[in-house]
mmCIF file with all atom_site columns, C-alpha atoms in Angstrom:
data_model
loop_
_atom_site.group_PDB
_atom_site.id
_atom_site.type_symbol
_atom_site.label_atom_id
_atom_site.label_alt_id
_atom_site.label_comp_id
_atom_site.label_asym_id
_atom_site.label_entity_id
_atom_site.label_seq_id
_atom_site.pdbx_PDB_ins_code
_atom_site.Cartn_x
_atom_site.Cartn_y
_atom_site.Cartn_z
_atom_site.occupancy
_atom_site.B_iso_or_equiv
_atom_site.pdbx_formal_charge
_atom_site.auth_seq_id
_atom_site.auth_comp_id
_atom_site.auth_asym_id
_atom_site.auth_atom_id
_atom_site.pdbx_PDB_model_num
ATOM 1   C CA . MET F 1 1   ? -0.796  16.569  42.766  1.00 48.00 ? 1   MET F CA 1
ATOM 2   C CA . ALA F 1 2   ? 2.894   16.600  41.729  1.00 47.00 ? 2   ALA F CA 1
ATOM 3   C CA . SER F 1 3   ? 2.427   13.750  39.053  1.00 61.00 ? 3   SER F CA 1
ATOM 4   C CA . SER F 1 4   ? -0.464  15.517  37.553  1.00 62.00 ? 4   SER F CA 1
ATOM 5   C CA . ALA F 1 5   ? 1.599   18.670  37.316  1.00 64.00 ? 5   ALA F CA 1
ATOM 6   C CA . SER F 1 6   ? 4.125   16.423  35.760  1.00 71.00 ? 6   SER F CA 1
ATOM 7   C CA . ALA F 1 7   ? 1.915   15.000  33.190  1.00 68.00 ? 7   ALA F CA 1
ATOM 8   C CA . LEU F 1 8   ? 0.613   18.583  32.154  1.00 64.00 ? 8   LEU F CA 1
ATOM 9   C CA . GLN F 1 9   ? 3.975   19.842  31.740  1.00 71.00 ? 9   GLN F CA 1
ATOM 10  C CA . GLU F 1 10  ? 5.148   16.825  29.797  1.00 71.00 ? 10  GLU F CA 1
ATOM 11  C CA . ALA F 1 11  ? 1.895   16.776  27.566  1.00 66.00 ? 11  ALA F CA 1
ATOM 12  C CA . ILE F 1 12  ? 2.313   20.553  26.745  1.00 70.00 ? 12  ILE F CA 1
ATOM 13  C CA . SER F 1 13  ? 6.027   20.282  26.080  1.00 70.00 ? 13  SER F CA 1
ATOM 14  C CA . THR F 1 14  ? 5.671   17.470  23.642  1.00 73.00 ? 14  THR F CA 1
ATOM 15  C CA . LEU F 1 15  ? 2.364   18.678  21.966  1.00 75.00 ? 15  LEU F CA 1
ATOM 16  C CA . GLY F 1 16  ? 2.131   22.450  22.261  1.00 79.00 ? 16  GLY F CA 1
ATOM 17  C CA . LEU F 1 17  ? -0.473  24.235  24.652  1.00 83.00 ? 17  LEU F CA 1
ATOM 18  C CA . GLY F 1 18  ? -3.754  23.494  22.802  1.00 85.00 ? 18  GLY F CA 1
ATOM 19  C CA . ASN F 1 19  ? -2.998  19.915  21.809  1.00 87.00 ? 19  ASN F CA 1
ATOM 20  C CA . GLY F 1 20  ? -1.681  19.166  25.375  1.00 85.00 ? 20  GLY F CA 1
ATOM 21  C CA . LEU F 1 21  ? -4.664  20.499  27.102  1.00 88.00 ? 21  LEU F CA 1
ATOM 22  C CA . LEU F 1 22  ? -6.966  18.605  24.559  1.00 90.00 ? 22  LEU F CA 1
ATOM 23  C CA . TYR F 1 23  ? -4.917  15.438  24.972  1.00 87.00 ? 23  TYR F CA 1
ATOM 24  C CA . LEU F 1 24  ? -5.181  15.694  28.903  1.00 89.00 ? 24  LEU F CA 1
ATOM 25  C CA . LEU F 1 25  ? -8.714  16.495  28.936  1.00 91.00 ? 25  LEU F CA 1
ATOM 26  C CA . GLY F 1 26  ? -9.685  13.492  26.785  1.00 90.00 ? 26  GLY F CA 1
ATOM 27  C CA . ARG F 1 27  ? -7.798  10.970  28.936  1.00 90.00 ? 27  ARG F CA 1
ATOM 28  C CA . LEU F 1 28  ? -9.644  12.311  32.019  1.00 91.00 ? 28  LEU F CA 1
ATOM 29  C CA . MET F 1 29  ? -12.892 12.092  29.971  1.00 93.00 ? 29  MET F CA 1
ATOM 30  C CA . GLN F 1 30  ? -12.266 8.530   28.986  1.00 93.00 ? 30  GLN F CA 1
ATOM 31  C CA . LYS F 1 31  ? -11.119 7.416   32.453  1.00 92.00 ? 31  LYS F CA 1
ATOM 32  C CA . LEU F 1 32  ? -14.092 8.964   34.277  1.00 94.00 ? 32  LEU F CA 1
ATOM 33  C CA . SER F 1 33  ? -16.699 7.386   31.572  1.00 94.00 ? 33  SER F CA 1
ATOM 34  C CA . SER F 1 34  ? -15.144 4.098   31.478  1.00 94.00 ? 34  SER F CA 1
ATOM 35  C CA . ASP F 1 35  ? -14.130 5.069   27.667  1.00 93.00 ? 35  ASP F CA 1
ATOM 36  C CA . ARG F 1 36  ? -17.489 6.231   26.605  1.00 95.00 ? 36  ARG F CA 1
ATOM 37  C CA . CYS F 1 37  ? -16.447 9.797   26.371  1.00 96.00 ? 37  CYS F CA 1
ATOM 38  C CA . ARG F 1 38  ? -13.186 11.064  24.629  1.00 96.00 ? 38  ARG F CA 1
ATOM 39  C CA . ILE F 1 39  ? -11.448 13.726  22.604  1.00 96.00 ? 39  ILE F CA 1
ATOM 40  C CA . ILE F 1 40  ? -9.770  13.035  19.279  1.00 95.00 ? 40  ILE F CA 1
ATOM 41  C CA . ARG F 1 41  ? -7.838  15.478  17.317  1.00 95.00 ? 41  ARG F CA 1
ATOM 42  C CA . TYR F 1 42  ? -6.792  15.132  13.571  1.00 95.00 ? 42  TYR F CA 1
ATOM 43  C CA . TYR F 1 43  ? -4.572  16.915  10.966  1.00 94.00 ? 43  TYR F CA 1
ATOM 44  C CA . LEU F 1 44  ? -5.468  16.476  7.467   1.00 94.00 ? 44  LEU F CA 1
ATOM 45  C CA . VAL F 1 45  ? -2.541  16.291  5.349   1.00 92.00 ? 45  VAL F CA 1
ATOM 46  C CA . ALA F 1 46  ? -1.396  15.771  1.760   1.00 92.00 ? 46  ALA F CA 1
ATOM 47  C CA . GLN F 1 47  ? 1.829   14.148  1.014   1.00 89.00 ? 47  GLN F CA 1
ATOM 48  C CA . PRO F 1 48  ? 3.289   14.739  -2.838  1.00 90.00 ? 48  PRO F CA 1
ATOM 49  C CA . VAL F 1 49  ? 3.665   11.748  -4.852  1.00 91.00 ? 49  VAL F CA 1
ATOM 50  C CA . PRO F 1 50  ? 6.990   12.294  -6.798  1.00 86.00 ? 50  PRO F CA 1
ATOM 51  C CA . ALA F 1 51  ? 6.158   12.580  -10.684 1.00 80.00 ? 51  ALA F CA 1
ATOM 52  C CA . ALA F 1 52  ? 9.617   10.882  -11.245 1.00 73.00 ? 52  ALA F CA 1
ATOM 53  C CA . TYR F 1 53  ? 10.076  7.978   -8.689  1.00 70.00 ? 53  TYR F CA 1
ATOM 54  C CA . VAL F 1 54  ? 13.319  7.877   -6.885  1.00 69.00 ? 54  VAL F CA 1
ATOM 55  C CA . PRO F 1 55  ? 13.474  5.173   -4.242  1.00 68.00 ? 55  PRO F CA 1
ATOM 56  C CA . VAL F 1 56  ? 14.805  6.107   -0.769  1.00 71.00 ? 56  VAL F CA 1
ATOM 57  C CA . CYS F 1 57  ? 15.988  2.291   -0.031  1.00 70.00 ? 57  CYS F CA 1
ATOM 58  C CA . LYS F 1 58  ? 18.215  0.346   -2.035  1.00 68.00 ? 58  LYS F CA 1
ATOM 59  C CA . PRO F 1 59  ? 16.855  -2.687  -3.492  1.00 65.00 ? 59  PRO F CA 1
ATOM 60  C CA . SER F 1 60  ? 17.319  -5.876  -1.179  1.00 69.00 ? 60  SER F CA 1
ATOM 61  C CA . ALA F 1 61  ? 17.362  -9.641  -1.937  1.00 57.00 ? 61  ALA F CA 1
ATOM 62  C CA . THR F 1 62  ? 16.043  -10.524 1.419   1.00 62.00 ? 62  THR F CA 1
ATOM 63  C CA . ASP F 1 63  ? 13.711  -7.668  1.926   1.00 74.00 ? 63  ASP F CA 1
ATOM 64  C CA . ALA F 1 64  ? 10.327  -7.286  -0.509  1.00 77.00 ? 64  ALA F CA 1
ATOM 65  C CA . VAL F 1 65  ? 6.952   -5.432  -0.583  1.00 84.00 ? 65  VAL F CA 1
ATOM 66  C CA . GLU F 1 66  ? 4.150   -6.891  -2.605  1.00 87.00 ? 66  GLU F CA 1
ATOM 67  C CA . VAL F 1 67  ? 0.427   -6.165  -3.123  1.00 89.00 ? 67  VAL F CA 1
ATOM 68  C CA . ALA F 1 68  ? -1.482  -8.267  -0.460  1.00 85.00 ? 68  ALA F CA 1
ATOM 69  C CA . ARG F 1 69  ? -4.588  -10.318 -1.228  1.00 87.00 ? 69  ARG F CA 1
ATOM 70  C CA . ASN F 1 70  ? -7.465  -11.635 0.955   1.00 83.00 ? 70  ASN F CA 1
ATOM 71  C CA . ILE F 1 71  ? -6.494  -15.384 0.259   1.00 79.00 ? 71  ILE F CA 1
ATOM 72  C CA . ASP F 1 72  ? -2.791  -14.499 0.917   1.00 84.00 ? 72  ASP F CA 1
ATOM 73  C CA . GLU F 1 73  ? -1.638  -16.506 4.314   1.00 86.00 ? 73  GLU F CA 1
ATOM 74  C CA . ILE F 1 74  ? 0.511   -13.518 5.495   1.00 88.00 ? 74  ILE F CA 1
ATOM 75  C CA . THR F 1 75  ? -2.863  -11.843 6.055   1.00 90.00 ? 75  THR F CA 1
ATOM 76  C CA . ALA F 1 76  ? -3.409  -14.029 9.069   1.00 89.00 ? 76  ALA F CA 1
ATOM 77  C CA . ARG F 1 77  ? -0.432  -12.388 10.740  1.00 91.00 ? 77  ARG F CA 1
ATOM 78  C CA . PHE F 1 78  ? -1.555  -8.830  10.418  1.00 93.00 ? 78  PHE F CA 1
ATOM 79  C CA . PRO F 1 79  ? -2.301  -7.324  14.163  1.00 93.00 ? 79  PRO F CA 1
ATOM 80  C CA . ARG F 1 80  ? -5.906  -6.634  13.058  1.00 94.00 ? 80  ARG F CA 1
ATOM 81  C CA . PRO F 1 81  ? -9.238  -8.424  13.554  1.00 93.00 ? 81  PRO F CA 1
ATOM 82  C CA . PRO F 1 82  ? -9.898  -10.687 10.390  1.00 91.00 ? 82  PRO F CA 1
ATOM 83  C CA . SER F 1 83  ? -13.265 -9.161  9.794   1.00 92.00 ? 83  SER F CA 1
ATOM 84  C CA . VAL F 1 84  ? -11.545 -5.630  9.503   1.00 92.00 ? 84  VAL F CA 1
ATOM 85  C CA . ILE F 1 85  ? -9.028  -6.974  7.029   1.00 93.00 ? 85  ILE F CA 1
ATOM 86  C CA . ALA F 1 86  ? -11.770 -8.648  5.039   1.00 92.00 ? 86  ALA F CA 1
ATOM 87  C CA . HIS F 1 87  ? -13.888 -5.426  5.026   1.00 92.00 ? 87  HIS F CA 1
ATOM 88  C CA . ARG F 1 88  ? -11.030 -3.354  3.679   1.00 93.00 ? 88  ARG F CA 1
ATOM 89  C CA . PHE F 1 89  ? -10.485 -5.946  0.726   1.00 93.00 ? 89  PHE F CA 1
ATOM 90  C CA . ALA F 1 90  ? -14.074 -5.580  0.171   1.00 93.00 ? 90  ALA F CA 1
ATOM 91  C CA . ARG F 1 91  ? -14.141 -2.108  -0.465  1.00 92.00 ? 91  ARG F CA 1
ATOM 92  C CA . GLN F 1 92  ? -11.083 -2.831  -2.880  1.00 92.00 ? 92  GLN F CA 1
ATOM 93  C CA . HIS F 1 93  ? -8.646  -1.108  -1.011  1.00 95.00 ? 93  HIS F CA 1
ATOM 94  C CA . THR F 1 94  ? -4.962  -1.734  -1.721  1.00 95.00 ? 94  THR F CA 1
ATOM 95  C CA . CYS F 1 95  ? -2.692  -3.201  0.919   1.00 95.00 ? 95  CYS F CA 1
ATOM 96  C CA . LEU F 1 96  ? 1.099   -3.167  0.423   1.00 94.00 ? 96  LEU F CA 1
ATOM 97  C CA . VAL F 1 97  ? 2.757   -5.631  2.590   1.00 94.00 ? 97  VAL F CA 1
ATOM 98  C CA . ALA F 1 98  ? 6.456   -5.770  3.684   1.00 92.00 ? 98  ALA F CA 1
ATOM 99  C CA . SER F 1 99  ? 8.617   -8.835  4.724   1.00 91.00 ? 99  SER F CA 1
ATOM 100 C CA . SER F 1 100 ? 12.248  -9.129  5.856   1.00 88.00 ? 100 SER F CA 1
ATOM 101 C CA . LYS F 1 101 ? 13.867  -12.493 5.129   1.00 87.00 ? 101 LYS F CA 1
ATOM 102 C CA . GLY F 1 102 ? 10.230  -14.019 4.912   1.00 86.00 ? 102 GLY F CA 1
ATOM 103 C CA . GLU F 1 103 ? 9.201   -12.679 8.059   1.00 90.00 ? 103 GLU F CA 1
ATOM 104 C CA . PHE F 1 104 ? 6.215   -10.123 7.950   1.00 92.00 ? 104 PHE F CA 1
ATOM 105 C CA . SER F 1 105 ? 7.326   -6.707  8.893   1.00 94.00 ? 105 SER F CA 1
ATOM 106 C CA . GLY F 1 106 ? 4.495   -4.345  7.984   1.00 94.00 ? 106 GLY F CA 1
ATOM 107 C CA . PHE F 1 107 ? 1.790   -2.980  5.926   1.00 95.00 ? 107 PHE F CA 1
ATOM 108 C CA . LEU F 1 108 ? 0.285   0.353   4.380   1.00 95.00 ? 108 LEU F CA 1
ATOM 109 C CA . TRP F 1 109 ? -3.384  0.511   3.032   1.00 96.00 ? 109 TRP F CA 1
ATOM 110 C CA . TYR F 1 110 ? -4.768  3.152   0.574   1.00 96.00 ? 110 TYR F CA 1
ATOM 111 C CA . ALA F 1 111 ? -8.084  3.813   -0.821  1.00 95.00 ? 111 ALA F CA 1
ATOM 112 C CA . ASN F 1 112 ? -9.348  5.549   -3.693  1.00 92.00 ? 112 ASN F CA 1
ATOM 113 C CA . ASP F 1 113 ? -12.449 8.000   -4.137  1.00 91.00 ? 113 ASP F CA 1
ATOM 114 C CA . PHE F 1 114 ? -13.267 8.029   -0.428  1.00 94.00 ? 114 PHE F CA 1
ATOM 115 C CA . TYR F 1 115 ? -12.663 6.624   3.107   1.00 96.00 ? 115 TYR F CA 1
ATOM 116 C CA . GLU F 1 116 ? -15.114 5.983   5.859   1.00 94.00 ? 116 GLU F CA 1
ATOM 117 C CA . GLU F 1 117 ? -13.293 6.773   9.095   1.00 94.00 ? 117 GLU F CA 1
ATOM 118 C CA . ASP F 1 118 ? -13.392 3.966   11.580  1.00 88.00 ? 118 ASP F CA 1
ATOM 119 C CA . GLU F 1 119 ? -12.473 5.797   14.852  1.00 92.00 ? 119 GLU F CA 1
ATOM 120 C CA . VAL F 1 120 ? -15.072 8.616   14.487  1.00 96.00 ? 120 VAL F CA 1
ATOM 121 C CA . HIS F 1 121 ? -18.067 8.978   12.428  1.00 97.00 ? 121 HIS F CA 1
ATOM 122 C CA . CYS F 1 122 ? -16.656 10.835  9.386   1.00 97.00 ? 122 CYS F CA 1
ATOM 123 C CA . ARG F 1 123 ? -16.208 10.374  5.546   1.00 97.00 ? 123 ARG F CA 1
ATOM 124 C CA . PHE F 1 124 ? -13.491 11.776  3.658   1.00 97.00 ? 124 PHE F CA 1
ATOM 125 C CA . GLU F 1 125 ? -14.115 12.209  -0.129  1.00 96.00 ? 125 GLU F CA 1
ATOM 126 C CA . ILE F 1 126 ? -11.356 13.102  -2.624  1.00 95.00 ? 126 ILE F CA 1
ATOM 127 C CA . ASP F 1 127 ? -12.475 15.767  -4.997  1.00 92.00 ? 127 ASP F CA 1
ATOM 128 C CA . GLN F 1 128 ? -10.056 14.628  -7.839  1.00 91.00 ? 128 GLN F CA 1
ATOM 129 C CA . PRO F 1 129 ? -9.766  10.796  -7.353  1.00 91.00 ? 129 PRO F CA 1
ATOM 130 C CA . ALA F 1 130 ? -7.653  10.476  -10.511 1.00 92.00 ? 130 ALA F CA 1
ATOM 131 C CA . GLU F 1 131 ? -5.001  12.529  -8.768  1.00 93.00 ? 131 GLU F CA 1
ATOM 132 C CA . GLY F 1 132 ? -5.318  11.651  -5.270  1.00 95.00 ? 132 GLY F CA 1
ATOM 133 C CA . VAL F 1 133 ? -5.617  8.339   -2.929  1.00 96.00 ? 133 VAL F CA 1
ATOM 134 C CA . TRP F 1 134 ? -6.392  8.046   0.719   1.00 96.00 ? 134 TRP F CA 1
ATOM 135 C CA . ASP F 1 135 ? -3.683  6.277   2.753   1.00 95.00 ? 135 ASP F CA 1
ATOM 136 C CA . TYR F 1 136 ? -4.113  4.851   6.276   1.00 95.00 ? 136 TYR F CA 1
ATOM 137 C CA . ASP F 1 137 ? -2.977  2.353   8.841   1.00 94.00 ? 137 ASP F CA 1
ATOM 138 C CA . VAL F 1 138 ? 0.941   2.622   8.026   1.00 91.00 ? 138 VAL F CA 1
ATOM 139 C CA . HIS F 1 139 ? 2.047   -0.257  10.400  1.00 93.00 ? 139 HIS F CA 1
ATOM 140 C CA . VAL F 1 140 ? 5.579   -1.474  11.315  1.00 93.00 ? 140 VAL F CA 1
ATOM 141 C CA . GLU F 1 141 ? 6.031   -4.570  13.611  1.00 94.00 ? 141 GLU F CA 1
ATOM 142 C CA . PRO F 1 142 ? 8.041   -3.358  16.663  1.00 93.00 ? 142 PRO F CA 1
ATOM 143 C CA . ARG F 1 143 ? 11.195  -5.152  15.978  1.00 92.00 ? 143 ARG F CA 1
ATOM 144 C CA . PHE F 1 144 ? 11.605  -3.526  12.546  1.00 91.00 ? 144 PHE F CA 1
ATOM 145 C CA . ARG F 1 145 ? 10.759  -0.057  13.634  1.00 87.00 ? 145 ARG F CA 1
ATOM 146 C CA . MET F 1 146 ? 14.398  1.112   13.728  1.00 88.00 ? 146 MET F CA 1
ATOM 147 C CA . GLY F 1 147 ? 14.940  -0.567  10.196  1.00 85.00 ? 147 GLY F CA 1
ATOM 148 C CA . ARG F 1 148 ? 13.923  0.622   6.669   1.00 88.00 ? 148 ARG F CA 1
ATOM 149 C CA . THR F 1 149 ? 10.514  -1.141  6.715   1.00 91.00 ? 149 THR F CA 1
ATOM 150 C CA . PHE F 1 150 ? 8.785   2.285   7.005   1.00 89.00 ? 150 PHE F CA 1
ATOM 151 C CA . ALA F 1 151 ? 10.875  3.687   4.071   1.00 88.00 ? 151 ALA F CA 1
ATOM 152 C CA . ARG F 1 152 ? 10.338  0.525   1.972   1.00 91.00 ? 152 ARG F CA 1
ATOM 153 C CA . LEU F 1 153 ? 6.756   0.617   2.213   1.00 93.00 ? 153 LEU F CA 1
ATOM 154 C CA . TRP F 1 154 ? 6.664   4.458   1.188   1.00 91.00 ? 154 TRP F CA 1
ATOM 155 C CA . ASP F 1 155 ? 8.961   3.442   -1.744  1.00 91.00 ? 155 ASP F CA 1
ATOM 156 C CA . ALA F 1 156 ? 6.640   0.926   -3.163  1.00 92.00 ? 156 ALA F CA 1
ATOM 157 C CA . ALA F 1 157 ? 3.627   3.202   -2.618  1.00 93.00 ? 157 ALA F CA 1
ATOM 158 C CA . ASN F 1 158 ? 5.173   6.001   -4.280  1.00 92.00 ? 158 ASN F CA 1
ATOM 159 C CA . MET F 1 159 ? 6.294   3.763   -7.204  1.00 91.00 ? 159 MET F CA 1
ATOM 160 C CA . ARG F 1 160 ? 2.808   2.593   -7.954  1.00 92.00 ? 160 ARG F CA 1
ATOM 161 C CA . LEU F 1 161 ? 1.003   5.655   -7.445  1.00 94.00 ? 161 LEU F CA 1
ATOM 162 C CA . SER F 1 162 ? 3.471   7.692   -9.753  1.00 93.00 ? 162 SER F CA 1
ATOM 163 C CA . GLU F 1 163 ? 2.781   5.148   -12.454 1.00 92.00 ? 163 GLU F CA 1
ATOM 164 C CA . GLN F 1 164 ? -0.847  5.615   -12.129 1.00 92.00 ? 164 GLN F CA 1
ATOM 165 C CA . GLY F 1 165 ? -0.454  9.329   -12.405 1.00 93.00 ? 165 GLY F CA 1
ATOM 166 C CA . ILE F 1 166 ? -1.410  10.099  -8.718  1.00 94.00 ? 166 ILE F CA 1
ATOM 167 C CA . LYS F 1 167 ? -0.240  13.313  -7.287  1.00 93.00 ? 167 LYS F CA 1
ATOM 168 C CA . TRP F 1 168 ? -1.185  13.331  -3.823  1.00 93.00 ? 168 TRP F CA 1
ATOM 169 C CA . SER F 1 169 ? -1.735  10.942  -1.047  1.00 94.00 ? 169 SER F CA 1
ATOM 170 C CA . PHE F 1 170 ? -4.059  12.319  1.621   1.00 95.00 ? 170 PHE F CA 1
ATOM 171 C CA . SER F 1 171 ? -4.396  11.099  5.207   1.00 94.00 ? 171 SER F CA 1
ATOM 172 C CA . ARG F 1 172 ? -5.195  11.998  8.821   1.00 93.00 ? 172 ARG F CA 1
ATOM 173 C CA . ILE F 1 173 ? -2.673  12.004  11.442  1.00 91.00 ? 173 ILE F CA 1
ATOM 174 C CA . SER F 1 174 ? -3.570  12.285  15.298  1.00 91.00 ? 174 SER F CA 1
ATOM 175 C CA . ALA F 1 175 ? -2.468  15.582  16.719  1.00 89.00 ? 175 ALA F CA 1
ATOM 176 C CA . PHE F 1 176 ? -1.536  13.662  19.726  1.00 87.00 ? 176 PHE F CA 1
ATOM 177 C CA . ASN F 1 177 ? 1.159   11.543  17.893  1.00 81.00 ? 177 ASN F CA 1
ATOM 178 C CA . LYS F 1 178 ? 4.298   13.791  17.647  1.00 74.00 ? 178 LYS F CA 1
ATOM 179 C CA . GLN F 1 179 ? 6.222   10.735  16.255  1.00 72.00 ? 179 GLN F CA 1
ATOM 180 C CA . SER F 1 180 ? 4.059   10.291  13.130  1.00 70.00 ? 180 SER F CA 1
ATOM 181 C CA . LEU F 1 181 ? 3.666   14.059  12.502  1.00 70.00 ? 181 LEU F CA 1
ATOM 182 C CA . GLN F 1 182 ? 7.549   14.063  12.302  1.00 70.00 ? 182 GLN F CA 1
ATOM 183 C CA . SER F 1 183 ? 7.759   11.205  10.090  1.00 69.00 ? 183 SER F CA 1
ATOM 184 C CA . HIS F 1 184 ? 5.355   12.702  7.385   1.00 63.00 ? 184 HIS F CA 1
ATOM 185 C CA . LYS F 1 185 ? 7.012   16.107  7.722   1.00 66.00 ? 185 LYS F CA 1
ATOM 186 C CA . ARG F 1 186 ? 10.148  14.549  6.512   1.00 69.00 ? 186 ARG F CA 1
ATOM 187 C CA . MET F 1 187 ? 8.251   13.484  3.390   1.00 65.00 ? 187 MET F CA 1
ATOM 188 C CA . GLY F 1 188 ? 6.932   16.931  2.725   1.00 69.00 ? 188 GLY F CA 1
ATOM 189 C CA . LEU F 1 189 ? 3.507   16.834  3.886   1.00 80.00 ? 189 LEU F CA 1
ATOM 190 C CA . ASP F 1 190 ? 0.964   19.738  3.206   1.00 86.00 ? 190 ASP F CA 1
ATOM 191 C CA . VAL F 1 191 ? -1.221  20.568  6.388   1.00 88.00 ? 191 VAL F CA 1
ATOM 192 C CA . LEU F 1 192 ? -4.789  21.028  4.970   1.00 92.00 ? 192 LEU F CA 1
ATOM 193 C CA . ALA F 1 193 ? -6.678  21.441  8.249   1.00 94.00 ? 193 ALA F CA 1
ATOM 194 C CA . GLY F 1 194 ? -7.436  20.370  11.669  1.00 95.00 ? 194 GLY F CA 1
ATOM 195 C CA . LEU F 1 195 ? -10.423 18.522  12.872  1.00 97.00 ? 195 LEU F CA 1
ATOM 196 C CA . SER F 1 196 ? -11.362 17.890  16.695  1.00 97.00 ? 196 SER F CA 1
ATOM 197 C CA . PHE F 1 197 ? -14.133 15.268  17.599  1.00 98.00 ? 197 PHE F CA 1
ATOM 198 C CA . PHE F 1 198 ? -15.912 15.524  20.893  1.00 97.00 ? 198 PHE F CA 1
ATOM 199 C CA . CYS F 1 199 ? -17.650 12.197  21.503  1.00 97.00 ? 199 CYS F CA 1
ATOM 200 C CA . PHE F 1 200 ? -20.169 11.754  24.200  1.00 97.00 ? 200 PHE F CA 1
ATOM 201 C CA . GLY F 1 201 ? -21.752 8.061   23.954  1.00 95.00 ? 201 GLY F CA 1
ATOM 202 C CA . PRO F 1 202 ? -23.576 8.315   20.630  1.00 96.00 ? 202 PRO F CA 1
ATOM 203 C CA . LEU F 1 203 ? -23.300 11.922  20.620  1.00 98.00 ? 203 LEU F CA 1
ATOM 204 C CA . GLN F 1 204 ? -20.471 13.344  18.414  1.00 98.00 ? 204 GLN F CA 1
ATOM 205 C CA . ILE F 1 205 ? -19.633 17.175  17.999  1.00 98.00 ? 205 ILE F CA 1
ATOM 206 C CA . MET F 1 206 ? -16.945 18.120  15.228  1.00 98.00 ? 206 MET F CA 1
ATOM 207 C CA . LEU F 1 207 ? -15.023 21.490  15.051  1.00 97.00 ? 207 LEU F CA 1
ATOM 208 C CA . SER F 1 208 ? -12.915 22.141  12.099  1.00 97.00 ? 208 SER F CA 1
ATOM 209 C CA . SER F 1 209 ? -10.910 24.456  10.208  1.00 96.00 ? 209 SER F CA 1
ATOM 210 C CA . CYS F 1 210 ? -12.432 23.571  7.018   1.00 95.00 ? 210 CYS F CA 1
ATOM 211 C CA . PHE F 1 211 ? -16.155 23.007  5.685   1.00 95.00 ? 211 PHE F CA 1
ATOM 212 C CA . PRO F 1 212 ? -18.582 22.210  7.268   1.00 96.00 ? 212 PRO F CA 1
ATOM 213 C CA . TYR F 1 213 ? -16.666 23.425  10.370  1.00 97.00 ? 213 TYR F CA 1
ATOM 214 C CA . PHE F 1 214 ? -19.142 22.425  12.674  1.00 98.00 ? 214 PHE F CA 1
ATOM 215 C CA . ASN F 1 215 ? -21.322 19.178  12.808  1.00 98.00 ? 215 ASN F CA 1
ATOM 216 C CA . VAL F 1 216 ? -23.413 17.489  15.493  1.00 98.00 ? 216 VAL F CA 1
ATOM 217 C CA . SER F 1 217 ? -24.215 13.852  14.769  1.00 98.00 ? 217 SER F CA 1
ATOM 218 C CA . TRP F 1 218 ? -26.068 10.793  16.660  1.00 98.00 ? 218 TRP F CA 1
ATOM 219 C CA . ASN F 1 219 ? -24.536 7.359   16.452  1.00 95.00 ? 219 ASN F CA 1
ATOM 220 C CA . GLY F 1 220 ? -23.008 8.125   12.805  1.00 94.00 ? 220 GLY F CA 1
ATOM 221 C CA . SER F 1 221 ? -26.457 9.654   11.414  1.00 96.00 ? 221 SER F CA 1
ATOM 222 C CA . GLY F 1 222 ? -25.743 13.048  10.010  1.00 96.00 ? 222 GLY F CA 1
ATOM 223 C CA . ARG F 1 223 ? -21.908 12.404  10.072  1.00 97.00 ? 223 ARG F CA 1
ATOM 224 C CA . PRO F 1 224 ? -19.773 15.065  8.340   1.00 98.00 ? 224 PRO F CA 1
ATOM 225 C CA . VAL F 1 225 ? -18.332 14.701  4.931   1.00 97.00 ? 225 VAL F CA 1
ATOM 226 C CA . ILE F 1 226 ? -14.976 16.342  4.332   1.00 97.00 ? 226 ILE F CA 1
ATOM 227 C CA . HIS F 1 227 ? -13.763 17.047  0.892   1.00 95.00 ? 227 HIS F CA 1
ATOM 228 C CA . LEU F 1 228 ? -10.117 16.590  0.236   1.00 93.00 ? 228 LEU F CA 1
ATOM 229 C CA . LYS F 1 229 ? -8.152  19.026  -2.246  1.00 86.00 ? 229 LYS F CA 1
ATOM 230 C CA . SER F 1 230 ? -4.688  19.992  -2.275  1.00 76.00 ? 230 SER F CA 1
ATOM 231 C CA . LYS F 1 231 ? -3.731  23.571  -1.804  1.00 67.00 ? 231 LYS F CA 1
ATOM 232 C CA . HIS F 1 232 ? -1.382  23.377  -4.852  1.00 65.00 ? 232 HIS F CA 1
#
C-alpha cells in the first residue's frame, strides 16, 4: 500500500495531477491485460525553424551529422528493426545520423506531407507541406546523452530545413515524458493540442482538444486524421 501511495505521489509530482493519474491508470491496464490495453497521451507541438540558421554547437573535426541512406552500413547499427528502417526509407523520409569519432551516436527522422503514427492508429497531415515537416524518433545512444549529439542533430536539421524554406517542424511528444518536453521547450515549441488514446485490443478511442475531438476506430479502420497548422 505504501509503495502504491509513493508511486502515485511521484507520478503527480512529476507529470501533474491529470497526466499522473492517466499514466498510472495506463500502467495498471497494461499489467492486468498483458499489454492488450493501454493509455497513450500526446502533446502535438510545432517548433520554429530559424529563418537565419545559427548553429548551437561549434563545428568539430571528429563529430559529424550526415544524411543516411538505406544502403549505408551505419544503418545496421540503428536500434530499430531493419524492416522498420526500410519502410521509412521507402516512404522517402529523411534520416540525419550523427557520429562521434567514427562511432554511431544518434539519429533524427523527418517526413514531408504526412506521417502514419506507428504507436497508435492515427494519421498526421501537414496543411502547408511547403512550410512544415514532421519530425520523429530522435534517438541518442546512452553513452552520448550527456554530450552534444542532441544539439548537433537539431543544428543539422535546422540548417537543411531553413535552406528549404521550412518554417515549422511538427511532432508529438508523450505527455508522460517530462524530459522530452523540457528539451523541446528550450527550442521554443508551440503546443497545439493534446490527444489521449484509450486502446482496448483492436478498439481505440481518441479524445483530443483539436478536430475531430472524438474518434472510435477498430483495428485501424476509421482511424482519425489530424491536420497540422501552426498557430502563427
